[in-house]
mmCIF file of C-alpha atoms in Angstrom:
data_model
loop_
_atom_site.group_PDB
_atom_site.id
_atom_site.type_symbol
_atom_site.label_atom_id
_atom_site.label_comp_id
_atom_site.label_asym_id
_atom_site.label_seq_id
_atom_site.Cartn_x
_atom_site.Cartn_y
_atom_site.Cartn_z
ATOM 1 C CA UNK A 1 0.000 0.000 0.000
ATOM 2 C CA UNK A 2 1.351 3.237 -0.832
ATOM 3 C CA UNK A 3 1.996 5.780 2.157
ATOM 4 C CA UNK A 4 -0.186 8.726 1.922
ATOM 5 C CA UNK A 5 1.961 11.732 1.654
ATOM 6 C CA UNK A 6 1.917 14.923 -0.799
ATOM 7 C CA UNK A 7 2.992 15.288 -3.983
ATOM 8 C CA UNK A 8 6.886 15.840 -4.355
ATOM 9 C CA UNK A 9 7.102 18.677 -6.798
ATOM 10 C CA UNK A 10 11.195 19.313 -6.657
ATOM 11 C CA UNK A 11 14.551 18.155 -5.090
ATOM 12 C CA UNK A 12 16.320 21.477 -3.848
ATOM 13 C CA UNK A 13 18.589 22.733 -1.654
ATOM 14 C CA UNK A 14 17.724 25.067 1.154
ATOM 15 C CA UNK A 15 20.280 26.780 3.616
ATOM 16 C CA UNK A 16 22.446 24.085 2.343
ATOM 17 C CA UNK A 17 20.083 21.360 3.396
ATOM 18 C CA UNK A 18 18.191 18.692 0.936
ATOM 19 C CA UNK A 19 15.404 20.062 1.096
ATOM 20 C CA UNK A 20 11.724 19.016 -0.675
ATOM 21 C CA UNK A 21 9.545 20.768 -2.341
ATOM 22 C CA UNK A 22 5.964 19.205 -1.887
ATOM 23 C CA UNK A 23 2.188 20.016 -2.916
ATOM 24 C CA UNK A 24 0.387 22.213 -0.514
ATOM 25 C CA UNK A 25 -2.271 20.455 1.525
ATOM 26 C CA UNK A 26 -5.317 21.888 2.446
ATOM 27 C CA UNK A 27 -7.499 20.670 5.702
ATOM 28 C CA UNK A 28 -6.752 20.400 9.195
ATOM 29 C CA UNK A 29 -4.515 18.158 11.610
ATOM 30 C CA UNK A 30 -5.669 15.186 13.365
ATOM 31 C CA UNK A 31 -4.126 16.924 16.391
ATOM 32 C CA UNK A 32 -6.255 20.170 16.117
ATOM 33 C CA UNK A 33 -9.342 17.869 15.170
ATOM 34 C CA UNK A 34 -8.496 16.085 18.462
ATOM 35 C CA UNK A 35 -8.588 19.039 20.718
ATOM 36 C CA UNK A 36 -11.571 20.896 19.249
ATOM 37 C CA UNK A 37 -12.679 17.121 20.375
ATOM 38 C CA UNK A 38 -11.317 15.187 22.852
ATOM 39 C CA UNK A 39 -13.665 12.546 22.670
ATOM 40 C CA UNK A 40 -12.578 11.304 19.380
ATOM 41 C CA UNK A 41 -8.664 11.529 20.790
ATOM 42 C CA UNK A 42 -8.306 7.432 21.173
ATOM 43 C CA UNK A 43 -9.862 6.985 17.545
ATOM 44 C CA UNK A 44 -7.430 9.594 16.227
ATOM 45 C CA UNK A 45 -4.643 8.067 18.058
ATOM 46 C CA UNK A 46 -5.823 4.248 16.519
ATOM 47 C CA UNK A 47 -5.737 5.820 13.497
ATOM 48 C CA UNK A 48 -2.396 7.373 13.701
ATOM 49 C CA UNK A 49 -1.032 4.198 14.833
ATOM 50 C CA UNK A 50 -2.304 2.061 11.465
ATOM 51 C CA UNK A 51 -0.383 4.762 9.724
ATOM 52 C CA UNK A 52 2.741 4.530 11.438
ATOM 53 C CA UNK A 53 2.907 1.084 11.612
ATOM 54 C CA UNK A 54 1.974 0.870 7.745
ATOM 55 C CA UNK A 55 5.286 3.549 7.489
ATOM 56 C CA UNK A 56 7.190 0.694 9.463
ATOM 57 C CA UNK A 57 6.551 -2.036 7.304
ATOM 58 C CA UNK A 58 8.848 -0.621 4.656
ATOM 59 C CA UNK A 59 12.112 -0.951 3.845
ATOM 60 C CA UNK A 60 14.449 2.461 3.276
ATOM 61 C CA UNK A 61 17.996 1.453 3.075
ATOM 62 C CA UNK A 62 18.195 4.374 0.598
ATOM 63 C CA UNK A 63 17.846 6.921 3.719
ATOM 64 C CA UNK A 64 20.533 8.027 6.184
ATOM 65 C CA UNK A 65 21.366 5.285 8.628
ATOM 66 C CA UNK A 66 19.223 6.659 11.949
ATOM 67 C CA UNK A 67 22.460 5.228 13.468
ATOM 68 C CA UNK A 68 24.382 7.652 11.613
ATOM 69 C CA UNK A 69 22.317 10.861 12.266
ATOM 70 C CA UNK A 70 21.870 9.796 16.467
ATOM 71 C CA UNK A 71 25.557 9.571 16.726
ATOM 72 C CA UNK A 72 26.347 13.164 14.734
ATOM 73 C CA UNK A 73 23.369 14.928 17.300
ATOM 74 C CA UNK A 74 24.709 13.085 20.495
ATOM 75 C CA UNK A 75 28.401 14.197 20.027
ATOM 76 C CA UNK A 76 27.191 17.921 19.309
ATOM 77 C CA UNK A 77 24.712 18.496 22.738
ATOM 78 C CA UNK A 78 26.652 20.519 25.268
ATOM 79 C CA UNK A 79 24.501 19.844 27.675
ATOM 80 C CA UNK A 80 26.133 16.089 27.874
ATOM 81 C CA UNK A 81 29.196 14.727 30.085
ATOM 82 C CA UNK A 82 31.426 12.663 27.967
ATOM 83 C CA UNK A 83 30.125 9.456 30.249
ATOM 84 C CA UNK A 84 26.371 10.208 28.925
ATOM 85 C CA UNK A 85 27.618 10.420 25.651
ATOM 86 C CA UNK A 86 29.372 7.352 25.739
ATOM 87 C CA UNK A 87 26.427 5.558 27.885
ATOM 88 C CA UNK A 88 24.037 7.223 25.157
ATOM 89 C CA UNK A 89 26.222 5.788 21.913
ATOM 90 C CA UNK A 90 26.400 2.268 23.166
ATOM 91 C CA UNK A 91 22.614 2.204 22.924
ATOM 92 C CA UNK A 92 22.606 3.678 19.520
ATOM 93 C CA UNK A 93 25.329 0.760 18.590
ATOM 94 C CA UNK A 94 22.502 -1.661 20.254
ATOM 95 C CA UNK A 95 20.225 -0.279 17.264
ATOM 96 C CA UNK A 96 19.235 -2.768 14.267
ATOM 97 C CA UNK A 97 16.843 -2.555 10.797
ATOM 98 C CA UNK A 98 16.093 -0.263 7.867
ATOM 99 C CA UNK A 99 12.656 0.486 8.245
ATOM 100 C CA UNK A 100 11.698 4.016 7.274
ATOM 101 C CA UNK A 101 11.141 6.075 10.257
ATOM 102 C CA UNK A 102 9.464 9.192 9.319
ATOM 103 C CA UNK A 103 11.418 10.638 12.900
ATOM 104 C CA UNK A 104 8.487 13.354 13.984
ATOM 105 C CA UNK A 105 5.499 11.489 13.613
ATOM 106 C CA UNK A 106 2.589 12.427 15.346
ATOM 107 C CA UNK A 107 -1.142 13.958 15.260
ATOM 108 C CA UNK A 108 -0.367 17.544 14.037
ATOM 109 C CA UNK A 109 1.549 15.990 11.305
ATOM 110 C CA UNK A 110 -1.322 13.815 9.601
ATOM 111 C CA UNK A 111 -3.758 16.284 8.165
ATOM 112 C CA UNK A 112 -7.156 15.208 7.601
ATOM 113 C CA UNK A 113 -8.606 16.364 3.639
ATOM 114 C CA UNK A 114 -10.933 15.430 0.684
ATOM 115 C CA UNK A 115 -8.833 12.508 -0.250
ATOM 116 C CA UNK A 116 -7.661 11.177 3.071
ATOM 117 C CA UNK A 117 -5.046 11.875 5.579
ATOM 118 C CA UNK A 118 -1.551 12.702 4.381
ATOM 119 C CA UNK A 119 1.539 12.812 5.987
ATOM 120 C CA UNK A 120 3.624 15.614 6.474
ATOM 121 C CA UNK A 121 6.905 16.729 7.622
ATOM 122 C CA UNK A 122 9.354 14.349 6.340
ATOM 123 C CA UNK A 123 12.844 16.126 6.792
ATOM 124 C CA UNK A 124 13.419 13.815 10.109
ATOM 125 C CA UNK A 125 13.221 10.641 8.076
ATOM 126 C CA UNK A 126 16.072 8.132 8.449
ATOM 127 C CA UNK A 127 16.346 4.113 7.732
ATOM 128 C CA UNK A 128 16.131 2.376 11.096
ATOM 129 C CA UNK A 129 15.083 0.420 14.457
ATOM 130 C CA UNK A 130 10.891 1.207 14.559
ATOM 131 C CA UNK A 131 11.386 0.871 18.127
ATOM 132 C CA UNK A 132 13.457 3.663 18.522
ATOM 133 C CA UNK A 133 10.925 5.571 15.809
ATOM 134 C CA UNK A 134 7.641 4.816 18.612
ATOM 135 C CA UNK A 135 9.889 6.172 21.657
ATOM 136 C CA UNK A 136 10.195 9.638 19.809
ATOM 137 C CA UNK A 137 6.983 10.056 18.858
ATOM 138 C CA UNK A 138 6.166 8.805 22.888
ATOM 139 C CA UNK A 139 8.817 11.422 24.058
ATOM 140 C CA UNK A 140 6.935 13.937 21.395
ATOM 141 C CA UNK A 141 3.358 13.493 23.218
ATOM 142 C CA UNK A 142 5.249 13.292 26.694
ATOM 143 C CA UNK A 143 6.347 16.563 26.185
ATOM 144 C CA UNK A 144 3.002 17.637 25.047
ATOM 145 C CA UNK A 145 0.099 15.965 26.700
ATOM 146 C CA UNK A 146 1.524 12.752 29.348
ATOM 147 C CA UNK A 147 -2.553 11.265 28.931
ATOM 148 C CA UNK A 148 -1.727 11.442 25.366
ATOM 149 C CA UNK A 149 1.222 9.824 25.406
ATOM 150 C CA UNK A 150 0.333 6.831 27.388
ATOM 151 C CA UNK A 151 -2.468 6.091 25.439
ATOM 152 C CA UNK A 152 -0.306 5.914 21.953
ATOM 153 C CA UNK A 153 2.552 3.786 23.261
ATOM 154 C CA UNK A 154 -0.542 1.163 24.584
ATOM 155 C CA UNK A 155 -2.124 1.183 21.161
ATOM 156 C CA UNK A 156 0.700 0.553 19.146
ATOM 157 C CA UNK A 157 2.062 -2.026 21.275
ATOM 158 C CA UNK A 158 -1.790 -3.321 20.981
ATOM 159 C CA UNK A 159 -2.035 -3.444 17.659
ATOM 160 C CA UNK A 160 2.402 -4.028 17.030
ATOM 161 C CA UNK A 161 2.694 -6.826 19.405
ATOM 162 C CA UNK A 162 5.936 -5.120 20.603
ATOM 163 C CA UNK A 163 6.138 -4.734 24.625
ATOM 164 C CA UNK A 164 5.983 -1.198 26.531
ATOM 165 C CA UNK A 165 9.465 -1.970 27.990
ATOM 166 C CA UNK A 166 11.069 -2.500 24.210
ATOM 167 C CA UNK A 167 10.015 0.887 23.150
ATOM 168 C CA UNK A 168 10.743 2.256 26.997
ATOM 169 C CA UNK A 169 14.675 1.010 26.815
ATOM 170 C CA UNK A 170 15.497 3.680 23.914
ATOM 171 C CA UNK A 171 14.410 7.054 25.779
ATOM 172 C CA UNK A 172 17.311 8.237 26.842
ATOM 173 C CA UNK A 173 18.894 7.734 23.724
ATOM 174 C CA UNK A 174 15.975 9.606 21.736
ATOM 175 C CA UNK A 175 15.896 12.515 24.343
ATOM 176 C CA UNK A 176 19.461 12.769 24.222
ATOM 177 C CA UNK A 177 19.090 13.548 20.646
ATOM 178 C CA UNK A 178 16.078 15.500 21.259
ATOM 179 C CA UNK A 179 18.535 18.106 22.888
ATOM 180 C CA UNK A 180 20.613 18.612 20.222
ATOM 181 C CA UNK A 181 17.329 20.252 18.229
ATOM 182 C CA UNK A 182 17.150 22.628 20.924
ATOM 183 C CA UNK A 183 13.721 23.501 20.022
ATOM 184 C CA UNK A 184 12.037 26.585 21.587
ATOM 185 C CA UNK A 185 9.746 25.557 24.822
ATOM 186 C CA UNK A 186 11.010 21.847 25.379
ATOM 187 C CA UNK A 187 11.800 21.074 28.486
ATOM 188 C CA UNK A 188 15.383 20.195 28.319
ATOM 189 C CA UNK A 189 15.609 19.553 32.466
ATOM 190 C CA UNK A 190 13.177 16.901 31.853
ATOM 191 C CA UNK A 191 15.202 15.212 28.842
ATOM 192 C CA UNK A 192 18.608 15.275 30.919
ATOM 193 C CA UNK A 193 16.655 13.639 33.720
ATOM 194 C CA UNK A 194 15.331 10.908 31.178
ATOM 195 C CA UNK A 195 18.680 10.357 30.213
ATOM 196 C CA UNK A 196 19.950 10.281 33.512
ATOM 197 C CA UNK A 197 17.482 7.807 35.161
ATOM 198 C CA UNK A 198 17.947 5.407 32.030
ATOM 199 C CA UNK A 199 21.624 5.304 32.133
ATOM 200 C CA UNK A 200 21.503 5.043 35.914
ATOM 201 C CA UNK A 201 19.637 1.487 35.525
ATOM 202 C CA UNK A 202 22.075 0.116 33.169
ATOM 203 C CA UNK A 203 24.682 0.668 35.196
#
């Protein structure tokens, strides 16, 4: 089944960055449809899980290595000892697959329109673990809505078959990496502290 995702109109180059150029999409998110709504927030959420798990099923070995692009963003946070770096890499070694990961999946990135949902926002995608693909978009809700985020981690390991505790074992990895975005109004004490409690019960 083909993911549905706008039309790529042009391969450019943007601030020096790949960038795409893709067909505007009229309509609104799932995630503003949700909060005009919060009844329909579970079937949103079940729907946004079919769709991510339909992303997972295919292969992208074409993509950069989500090995490669964790490792570059861990080195580069300042906010990092060298010991939670090193603690942070061995879990990216730990890392297996080339499933595409779309890398900032979530409800205000599926818009809702005439023909369907699409899928936006693809300048995160990498070739990689799924697992490690589920904790972001877990970490993503977490940082937004913790109700919301609970809820999406049980229905995709519902509908997956994957266990709570094999998504769980790559947040401090993901939030690690999450730092280096430094994106305006994240929490960053609450990242470090994810990182810290996770490395703390490997050791």
């Amino acid at each position: 089944m083909a993911i549905p995702v706008p039309e790529v109109l042009e391969l450019t180059t943007f601030n020096g960055r790949q960038a795409l150029v893709m067909e505007y999409i009229e309509g609104e998110t799932l995630g503003d449809l949700a909060m005009k709504n919060r009844t329909l927030l579970e079937d949103y959420l079940a729907v946004s899980v079919e769709i991510q798990m339909m992303i997972h099923e295919k292969d992208a070995p074409e993509l950069e290595p989500m090995t490669h692009k964790l490792t570059r963003q861990l080195q580069d946070v300042s906010s990092l000892s060298s010991e939670e770096k090193m603690g942070l890499l061995k879990q990216v070694d730990q890392l297996s697959g080339t499933k595409l990961c779309h890398g900032d999946f979530h409800l205000f990135n599926l818009v809702e329109t005439e023909n369907g949902i699409r899928i936006l926002d693809w300048v995160d995608a990498s070739s990689g673990d799924i697992r490690a693909d589920v904790i972001r978009t877990y970490l993503l809700y977490v940082g937004f809505d913790q109700e919301i985020a609970e809820q999406y981690l049980a229905l995709y390991c519902e509908k997956s078959g994957l266990q709570s505790e094999e998504i769980l074992q790559w947040g401090p990895m993901i939030a690690g990496a999450r730092l280096w975005e430094n994106v305006p109004g994240e929490d960053a004490d609450r990242l470090l502290e994810i990182v810290s409690e996770g490395l703390a019960k490997q050791n």
